[in-house]
Coordinates of C-alpha atoms in Angstrom, one line a residue:
M1 CA 5.9 139.7 159.4
R2 CA 5.2 143.3 159.0
L3 CA 1.6 144.7 158.9
V4 CA 1.2 147.0 155.7
R5 CA -2.7 148.0 156.3
F6 CA -5.8 147.0 157.5
L7 CA -9.1 146.8 155.2
L8 CA -12.7 146.7 156.2
R9 CA -15.2 143.9 154.8
Y10 CA -18.6 145.1 155.1
Y11 CA -20.6 142.1 153.9
P12 CA -19.9 139.8 155.5
P13 CA -18.4 141.6 158.5
G14 CA -14.7 141.1 159.0
I15 CA -11.4 142.9 158.8
I16 CA -8.7 142.1 156.3
L17 CA -4.9 142.2 157.4
E18 CA -2.6 143.2 154.6
Y19 CA 0.9 141.9 155.9
E20 CA 4.4 141.5 154.4
Q21 CA 6.3 138.0 155.0
A22 CA 9.7 137.3 153.1
S23 CA 9.1 139.9 150.8
Q24 CA 5.9 139.3 149.6
V25 CA 2.5 140.8 150.5
R26 CA -0.1 138.4 151.9
T27 CA -3.6 139.0 153.5
K28 CA -5.4 137.2 156.3
T29 CA -9.1 137.5 157.0
I30 CA -10.8 137.9 160.4
D31 CA -14.4 137.4 160.1
L32 CA -16.6 138.9 162.7
L33 CA -20.0 137.3 161.7
D34 CA -21.4 138.0 165.2
L35 CA -20.9 141.6 165.1
T36 CA -24.0 143.6 166.4
E37 CA -25.0 146.9 167.9
R38 CA -24.8 145.2 171.2
T39 CA -21.3 144.1 170.7
N40 CA -18.6 145.9 173.1
V41 CA -16.0 146.7 170.5
F42 CA -13.2 147.4 172.9
E43 CA -13.9 144.1 174.5
L44 CA -13.9 142.3 171.1
V45 CA -10.5 144.1 169.8
A46 CA -8.9 143.0 173.2
Q47 CA -9.7 139.5 172.3
L48 CA -8.3 139.9 168.7
Q49 CA -5.1 141.3 169.9
Q50 CA -4.7 138.1 172.5
S51 CA -5.3 135.9 169.4
E52 CA -3.7 138.0 166.5
P53 CA 0.1 138.7 166.6
L54 CA -0.5 141.5 163.9
I55 CA -2.7 143.3 166.0
T56 CA -0.1 144.9 168.6
A57 CA -0.7 147.2 171.1
N58 CA 0.2 150.1 169.0
K59 CA -2.6 149.4 166.4
V60 CA -5.3 149.0 169.0
D61 CA -7.0 152.6 168.6
Q62 CA -6.8 152.2 164.8
V63 CA -8.3 148.6 164.7
S64 CA -11.2 149.9 167.6
K65 CA -11.9 153.0 165.3
L66 CA -12.2 150.5 162.2
L67 CA -14.7 148.0 163.9
L68 CA -16.9 151.1 165.4
K69 CA -17.0 152.3 161.9
L70 CA -17.9 148.7 160.8
Q71 CA -20.7 148.4 163.6
S72 CA -22.1 151.9 162.8
K73 CA -22.6 150.8 159.0
L74 CA -24.1 147.2 160.0
C75 CA -26.5 148.8 162.3
S76 CA -27.6 151.9 160.0
L77 CA -31.4 151.8 158.4
D78 CA -31.8 150.7 155.3
K79 CA -33.5 153.8 153.8
H80 CA -32.8 152.7 150.0
K81 CA -36.1 153.5 147.8
Y82 CA -35.6 152.3 144.0
V83 CA -36.6 154.3 141.0
H84 CA -36.2 153.0 137.5
Y85 CA -32.8 154.1 135.9
K86 CA -32.5 152.2 132.8
T87 CA -34.1 149.6 130.4
L88 CA -31.9 147.8 128.3
R89 CA -33.0 145.6 125.2
T90 CA -30.2 143.4 125.9
H91 CA -30.6 140.8 123.1
V92 CA -33.0 139.7 120.5
L93 CA -34.0 136.4 122.2
P94 CA -35.0 135.6 125.6
V95 CA -32.5 136.5 128.4
T96 CA -31.7 133.5 130.6
N97 CA -29.5 135.1 133.4
V98 CA -28.0 138.2 134.6
C99 CA -25.2 139.3 137.2
F100 CA -23.3 141.9 138.7
N101 CA -19.7 141.9 139.3
K102 CA -19.1 142.8 142.9
S103 CA -19.1 146.4 142.7
G104 CA -21.9 146.9 140.4
S105 CA -19.8 148.6 137.7
K106 CA -20.6 145.9 135.5
F107 CA -23.2 143.3 134.7
I108 CA -23.3 140.4 132.0
S109 CA -26.4 138.7 130.5
G110 CA -26.9 135.3 128.9
S111 CA -29.6 134.8 126.3
Y112 CA -31.2 132.4 123.9
D113 CA -29.5 134.1 121.2
R114 CA -26.3 132.1 122.0
T115 CA -24.0 135.2 123.3
C116 CA -23.2 136.8 126.6
K117 CA -23.1 140.5 126.7
V118 CA -20.8 142.7 129.0
W119 CA -22.5 146.1 130.1
D120 CA -21.1 149.2 131.7
T121 CA -23.9 149.5 134.5
H122 CA -23.7 153.4 134.8
K123 CA -23.6 154.4 131.1
A124 CA -26.0 151.6 130.4
T125 CA -23.7 151.0 127.4
E126 CA -22.5 147.5 125.8
L127 CA -18.9 146.8 126.2
H128 CA -18.4 143.4 124.8
V129 CA -20.2 140.5 123.0
L130 CA -19.2 137.1 124.0
D131 CA -19.7 135.3 120.8
G132 CA -18.9 131.6 120.1
H133 CA -21.5 129.5 121.8
K134 CA -23.4 127.2 119.2
N135 CA -26.8 127.1 121.4
V136 CA -28.1 128.9 124.3
V137 CA -26.2 130.7 126.9
Y138 CA -28.0 129.7 130.1
A139 CA -25.3 130.1 132.9
V140 CA -23.0 133.1 133.6
A141 CA -21.0 134.0 136.4
F142 CA -18.3 136.6 137.1
N143 CA -15.3 135.5 139.2
N144 CA -16.2 137.9 142.1
P145 CA -14.5 139.7 144.0
F146 CA -11.9 140.0 141.4
G147 CA -14.3 140.4 138.3
D148 CA -11.6 140.1 135.6
K149 CA -13.0 136.9 134.2
I150 CA -16.3 135.4 133.2
V151 CA -17.6 131.8 132.6
T152 CA -20.6 131.0 130.5
G153 CA -22.3 127.6 130.3
S154 CA -24.1 126.6 127.2
F155 CA -26.8 124.0 125.8
D156 CA -23.9 123.4 123.2
R157 CA -22.6 121.1 126.1
T158 CA -19.4 123.6 126.5
A159 CA -18.5 126.3 128.8
K160 CA -16.2 129.3 127.8
L161 CA -14.0 131.4 130.0
W162 CA -13.3 135.0 128.9
S163 CA -11.5 138.2 129.7
T164 CA -13.9 141.0 131.0
E165 CA -11.8 143.8 130.1
T166 CA -11.4 142.5 126.3
G167 CA -14.0 140.1 125.5
K168 CA -11.2 137.4 124.5
C169 CA -12.3 133.8 125.1
Y170 CA -9.4 132.2 127.1
H171 CA -10.8 128.6 127.0
T172 CA -13.3 126.2 125.7
F173 CA -14.2 123.5 128.2
K174 CA -15.2 120.5 126.6
G175 CA -16.4 117.0 127.9
H176 CA -19.9 117.5 128.9
T177 CA -22.2 115.1 126.9
A178 CA -25.5 117.6 127.4
E179 CA -26.7 120.9 128.3
I180 CA -24.7 122.9 131.0
V181 CA -27.0 124.7 133.4
C182 CA -24.9 125.8 136.3
V183 CA -21.5 127.3 136.4
A184 CA -19.3 128.6 139.4
F185 CA -15.8 130.0 140.2
N186 CA -13.8 128.9 143.3
P187 CA -13.1 131.6 145.8
S188 CA -9.4 132.4 144.7
S189 CA -10.5 132.3 140.8
T190 CA -8.3 129.1 140.1
L191 CA -11.1 126.9 139.2
V192 CA -14.4 126.7 137.5
A193 CA -17.2 124.0 138.4
T194 CA -19.7 123.3 135.8
G195 CA -23.0 121.1 136.0
S196 CA -24.9 119.5 133.4
M197 CA -27.8 117.6 132.5
D198 CA -25.5 114.5 131.9
T199 CA -25.9 114.1 135.5
M200 CA -22.1 115.1 136.1
G201 CA -20.0 117.8 137.7
K202 CA -16.7 118.8 136.1
I203 CA -13.8 121.0 137.6
W204 CA -11.5 123.0 135.4
D205 CA -8.3 124.7 135.8
V206 CA -8.5 128.4 134.9
E207 CA -4.9 128.7 134.0
S208 CA -4.7 125.9 131.5
G209 CA -8.1 125.1 130.8
S210 CA -7.8 121.3 131.6
E211 CA -10.2 119.2 133.3
M212 CA -9.3 118.6 137.0
A213 CA -12.0 116.4 138.1
C214 CA -15.2 114.7 137.1
L215 CA -17.9 114.4 139.6
Q216 CA -19.9 111.4 139.1
G217 CA -22.6 109.8 141.2
H218 CA -25.9 111.7 140.5
T219 CA -28.5 109.8 138.7
S220 CA -30.1 112.8 137.0
E221 CA -29.1 116.5 135.8
I222 CA -27.2 118.7 138.1
I223 CA -28.9 121.9 138.3
S224 CA -26.7 123.8 141.0
I225 CA -23.3 123.8 141.8
Q226 CA -21.3 125.9 144.3
F227 CA -17.8 125.9 145.9
S228 CA -17.5 126.1 149.6
N229 CA -15.8 129.4 151.0
L230 CA -12.8 127.5 151.8
G231 CA -12.7 126.0 148.2
D232 CA -12.2 122.7 149.0
K233 CA -15.6 121.3 148.5
V234 CA -18.2 121.4 145.9
V235 CA -21.8 121.1 146.7
T236 CA -24.2 120.0 143.9
G237 CA -28.1 119.6 144.0
S238 CA -29.7 117.3 141.3
F239 CA -33.2 116.3 139.9
D240 CA -32.6 113.0 141.6
N241 CA -33.5 114.4 145.0
S242 CA -30.2 114.6 146.4
V243 CA -27.7 116.9 147.4
S244 CA -23.7 115.9 147.3
I245 CA -20.6 117.2 148.8
W246 CA -17.5 116.4 146.9
D247 CA -13.6 116.7 147.5
V248 CA -12.2 119.4 145.1
E249 CA -8.6 117.9 144.8
S250 CA -9.8 114.2 144.4
G251 CA -13.3 114.7 142.5
H252 CA -14.6 112.2 145.1
K253 CA -18.0 112.2 146.7
I254 CA -17.7 112.7 150.4
L255 CA -21.5 112.9 151.4
S256 CA -24.8 112.2 149.8
L257 CA -27.4 114.1 151.4
L258 CA -30.9 112.1 151.3
G259 CA -34.2 113.0 152.5
H260 CA -36.3 115.1 150.0
R261 CA -39.0 113.5 148.3
G262 CA -38.9 115.6 145.1
E263 CA -36.4 117.1 142.7
I264 CA -34.0 119.8 144.2
S265 CA -34.4 123.4 142.9
N266 CA -31.2 124.8 144.5
A267 CA -28.6 123.9 147.1
V268 CA -26.3 126.5 148.9
I269 CA -23.6 126.6 151.4
S270 CA -23.3 129.0 154.2
Y271 CA -20.7 131.6 154.4
D272 CA -18.7 129.7 157.4
D273 CA -19.2 126.4 155.5
S274 CA -21.1 125.0 158.4
L275 CA -24.2 124.4 156.9
I276 CA -25.8 123.6 153.7
A277 CA -29.2 124.3 152.3
S278 CA -31.5 122.7 150.0
G279 CA -34.9 123.6 148.4
S280 CA -37.0 121.2 146.8
M281 CA -40.3 120.4 144.6
D282 CA -41.4 118.7 147.8
K283 CA -42.5 122.0 149.2
T284 CA -39.6 121.8 152.1
C285 CA -36.2 123.4 152.7
K286 CA -33.7 121.3 154.6
L287 CA -30.5 122.4 156.5
W288 CA -27.6 119.8 156.5
D289 CA -24.6 119.8 158.8
T290 CA -21.4 119.9 156.4
R291 CA -19.5 117.6 158.4
S292 CA -21.5 114.8 159.2
G293 CA -24.4 115.2 156.4
T294 CA -27.3 114.9 158.9
C295 CA -30.3 116.9 158.3
V296 CA -30.4 119.4 161.3
E297 CA -33.9 120.6 160.5
T298 CA -36.8 120.4 157.8
L299 CA -38.3 124.0 157.1
Y300 CA -42.2 123.6 156.3
G301 CA -44.7 126.3 155.5
H302 CA -44.9 126.8 151.8
T303 CA -47.7 125.0 150.1
D304 CA -46.1 124.5 146.6
E305 CA -42.8 123.7 145.2
V306 CA -39.9 125.8 146.4
L307 CA -38.1 127.1 143.6
D308 CA -35.2 129.0 145.0
I309 CA -33.2 129.6 148.3
A310 CA -30.6 131.8 149.3
F311 CA -28.6 132.5 152.5
D312 CA -27.7 136.1 153.8
H313 CA -24.2 137.2 153.8
R314 CA -23.5 135.9 157.3
G315 CA -25.2 132.7 156.9
R316 CA -27.6 133.4 159.7
Q317 CA -31.0 133.7 157.7
L318 CA -32.3 131.4 154.8
L319 CA -34.5 132.8 152.3
S320 CA -37.1 130.7 150.3
A321 CA -39.0 131.4 147.3
S322 CA -42.2 129.2 146.1
A323 CA -44.5 128.5 143.5
D324 CA -47.5 129.5 146.1
T325 CA -46.5 133.1 145.6
T326 CA -44.8 133.6 148.6
A327 CA -41.4 133.9 150.1
R328 CA -40.1 133.3 153.5
V329 CA -36.9 134.0 155.8
F330 CA -36.0 131.4 158.4
D331 CA -33.6 131.7 161.5
V332 CA -31.2 129.1 160.8
A333 CA -30.3 128.9 164.5
T334 CA -33.5 128.5 165.9
F335 CA -35.4 127.4 162.7
K336 CA -38.3 129.9 163.3
C337 CA -39.8 131.6 160.3
L338 CA -39.0 135.3 160.6
S339 CA -41.1 136.4 157.6
T340 CA -43.8 135.6 155.1
F341 CA -44.0 137.8 152.1
V342 CA -47.3 137.8 150.7
G343 CA -48.4 139.9 147.9
H344 CA -47.3 138.5 144.4
E345 CA -50.2 137.2 142.2
R346 CA -47.9 134.4 140.7
E347 CA -45.1 132.2 141.6
I348 CA -41.7 133.6 142.9
S349 CA -38.7 132.2 140.8
K350 CA -36.1 134.2 142.4
A351 CA -35.3 135.8 145.8
T352 CA -32.3 137.5 147.3
F353 CA -31.2 139.3 150.0
N354 CA -29.6 142.8 150.1
P355 CA -26.4 143.3 151.4
S356 CA -27.0 144.2 154.9
G357 CA -29.7 141.0 155.3
K358 CA -32.4 143.3 156.5
R359 CA -34.5 143.5 153.1
V360 CA -35.3 141.0 150.3
A361 CA -35.8 141.2 146.7
T362 CA -38.3 138.7 144.8
A363 CA -38.8 138.2 141.1
S364 CA -42.2 136.9 139.8
S365 CA -43.8 135.6 137.1
D366 CA -46.5 138.3 137.9
S367 CA -43.9 140.7 136.0
T368 CA -42.7 142.6 139.1
V369 CA -39.9 142.6 141.5
R370 CA -40.8 143.3 145.1
I371 CA -38.9 144.7 148.0
W372 CA -39.5 143.5 151.4
D373 CA -38.6 144.3 155.1
I374 CA -37.7 141.2 157.0
A375 CA -38.4 142.8 160.3
S376 CA -42.3 143.7 159.6
S377 CA -42.7 141.5 156.8
N378 CA -44.0 144.4 154.8
C379 CA -43.6 145.2 151.0
L380 CA -41.8 148.4 150.8
Q381 CA -42.0 148.8 146.9
V382 CA -43.4 147.0 143.8
L383 CA -41.0 147.8 140.9
E384 CA -43.2 147.5 137.8
G385 CA -42.5 148.0 134.0
H386 CA -41.3 144.4 132.8
T387 CA -44.3 142.7 130.6
D388 CA -43.1 139.4 131.1
E389 CA -42.1 137.0 133.9
V390 CA -39.1 138.4 135.8
F391 CA -36.8 135.3 136.5
S392 CA -33.5 137.2 138.0
C393 CA -32.7 139.9 140.4
Q394 CA -29.6 140.8 142.2
F395 CA -28.4 143.7 144.5
N396 CA -25.1 145.1 143.9
Y397 CA -22.5 145.2 147.0
S398 CA -23.5 148.6 148.4
G399 CA -27.3 147.8 147.9
D400 CA -28.0 151.1 146.3
M401 CA -28.6 149.4 142.8
L402 CA -30.7 146.4 141.7
I403 CA -30.8 144.7 138.4
S404 CA -33.8 142.3 137.2
G405 CA -34.2 140.4 134.2
S406 CA -37.2 139.3 132.2
K407 CA -38.6 137.2 129.5
D408 CA -39.6 140.2 127.9
N409 CA -36.0 140.5 126.4
T410 CA -35.0 143.2 128.7
C411 CA -33.0 144.3 131.9
R412 CA -34.0 147.0 134.0
L413 CA -31.7 148.7 136.0
W414 CA -33.1 150.2 139.5
R415 CA -31.2 152.5 141.4
D416 CA -31.6 154.6 144.8
E417 CA -33.7 157.6 144.3
N418 CA -31.0 159.7 146.0
A419 CA -28.3 158.7 143.3
E420 CA -30.6 159.3 140.5
R421 CA -31.4 163.0 142.1
M422 CA -27.7 163.6 142.3
A423 CA -27.4 162.7 138.7
A424 CA -30.0 164.9 137.6
A425 CA -28.7 167.9 139.3

């Protein structure tokens, strides 16, 4: 093996080793999820050198400098203050979902008008209209980190795979017998998973477009679906009050996670695949051990339905959003509530961490997006301008831009005020 180069990954923290073996370039990732401002970088490099043959003695200084740079980035203060950049009247009928590609250079929007549109973020211009569905386009996703493909799920009972660059439809995935409401790519972008109101999940091959597995076992609609980071498992959440873990290769159910007394609103898996979190209409969140399926802890505090949950990039914190107008952040190791965010006037339908995991954005039926500081629980900003419920918000990878989607048929782009000043200069 011959080392070609090192690459830094900020979120979640790690380094990527690019190397050559048998005339082929390969990559290996070293996760550094526990890297903090208190970490002795030189001791860490010594440990890595002992366990990783590609980190030879003559590479120690280079790796040390990279990790010091990574540590400095992770420990830097979040100073972003967001200002309105653009309002895009993206569709003639209500928007259903929006999301960025990894860099934030493009975003996509699904709509009741039966289309998905691809947008240039910085120019705020439409690149492609992905037209072909015969009913609402409800779920949309990029194959991040690559970003060259898009999957759309529709109420017409099909999903479609598209080229980001050309807008060409590669495949139409047919087989569901009811509306498709959630979609996901696996980490290597070779498979697509779809979840439907027909109670089934399906796994599709990106190259051939063929169905690889049918996930049967839920007794009500599947409303969330996600691949594990290793790509060997799929996690589904359902209105039957349960979460299921499935084997990707065989399509067989590995475990059913039972214990909620209300419908599941979302189920997510941590970056290291060790924990699954579920949010429910029973006002609680639960943490589950992925291997055993046992409930590690039930997280209480909300006084109304939990509508959304999310892990931070490291999988160390869990964020919950509720119909009780609040959001909360929990430490997944101690199960303690670190922050409670109070200020919205109506339910919070979407919540997300910024890349560093130090701040949170919440989208609410009160037509606003709010930015919160986790350490203090303070509301740092109220982003106003939408005239109807805001149901979606997402940061880009660098954290200097935010997108929000609303039932007022618009998407609003918000970016750091320093970037706005530089653009105006």
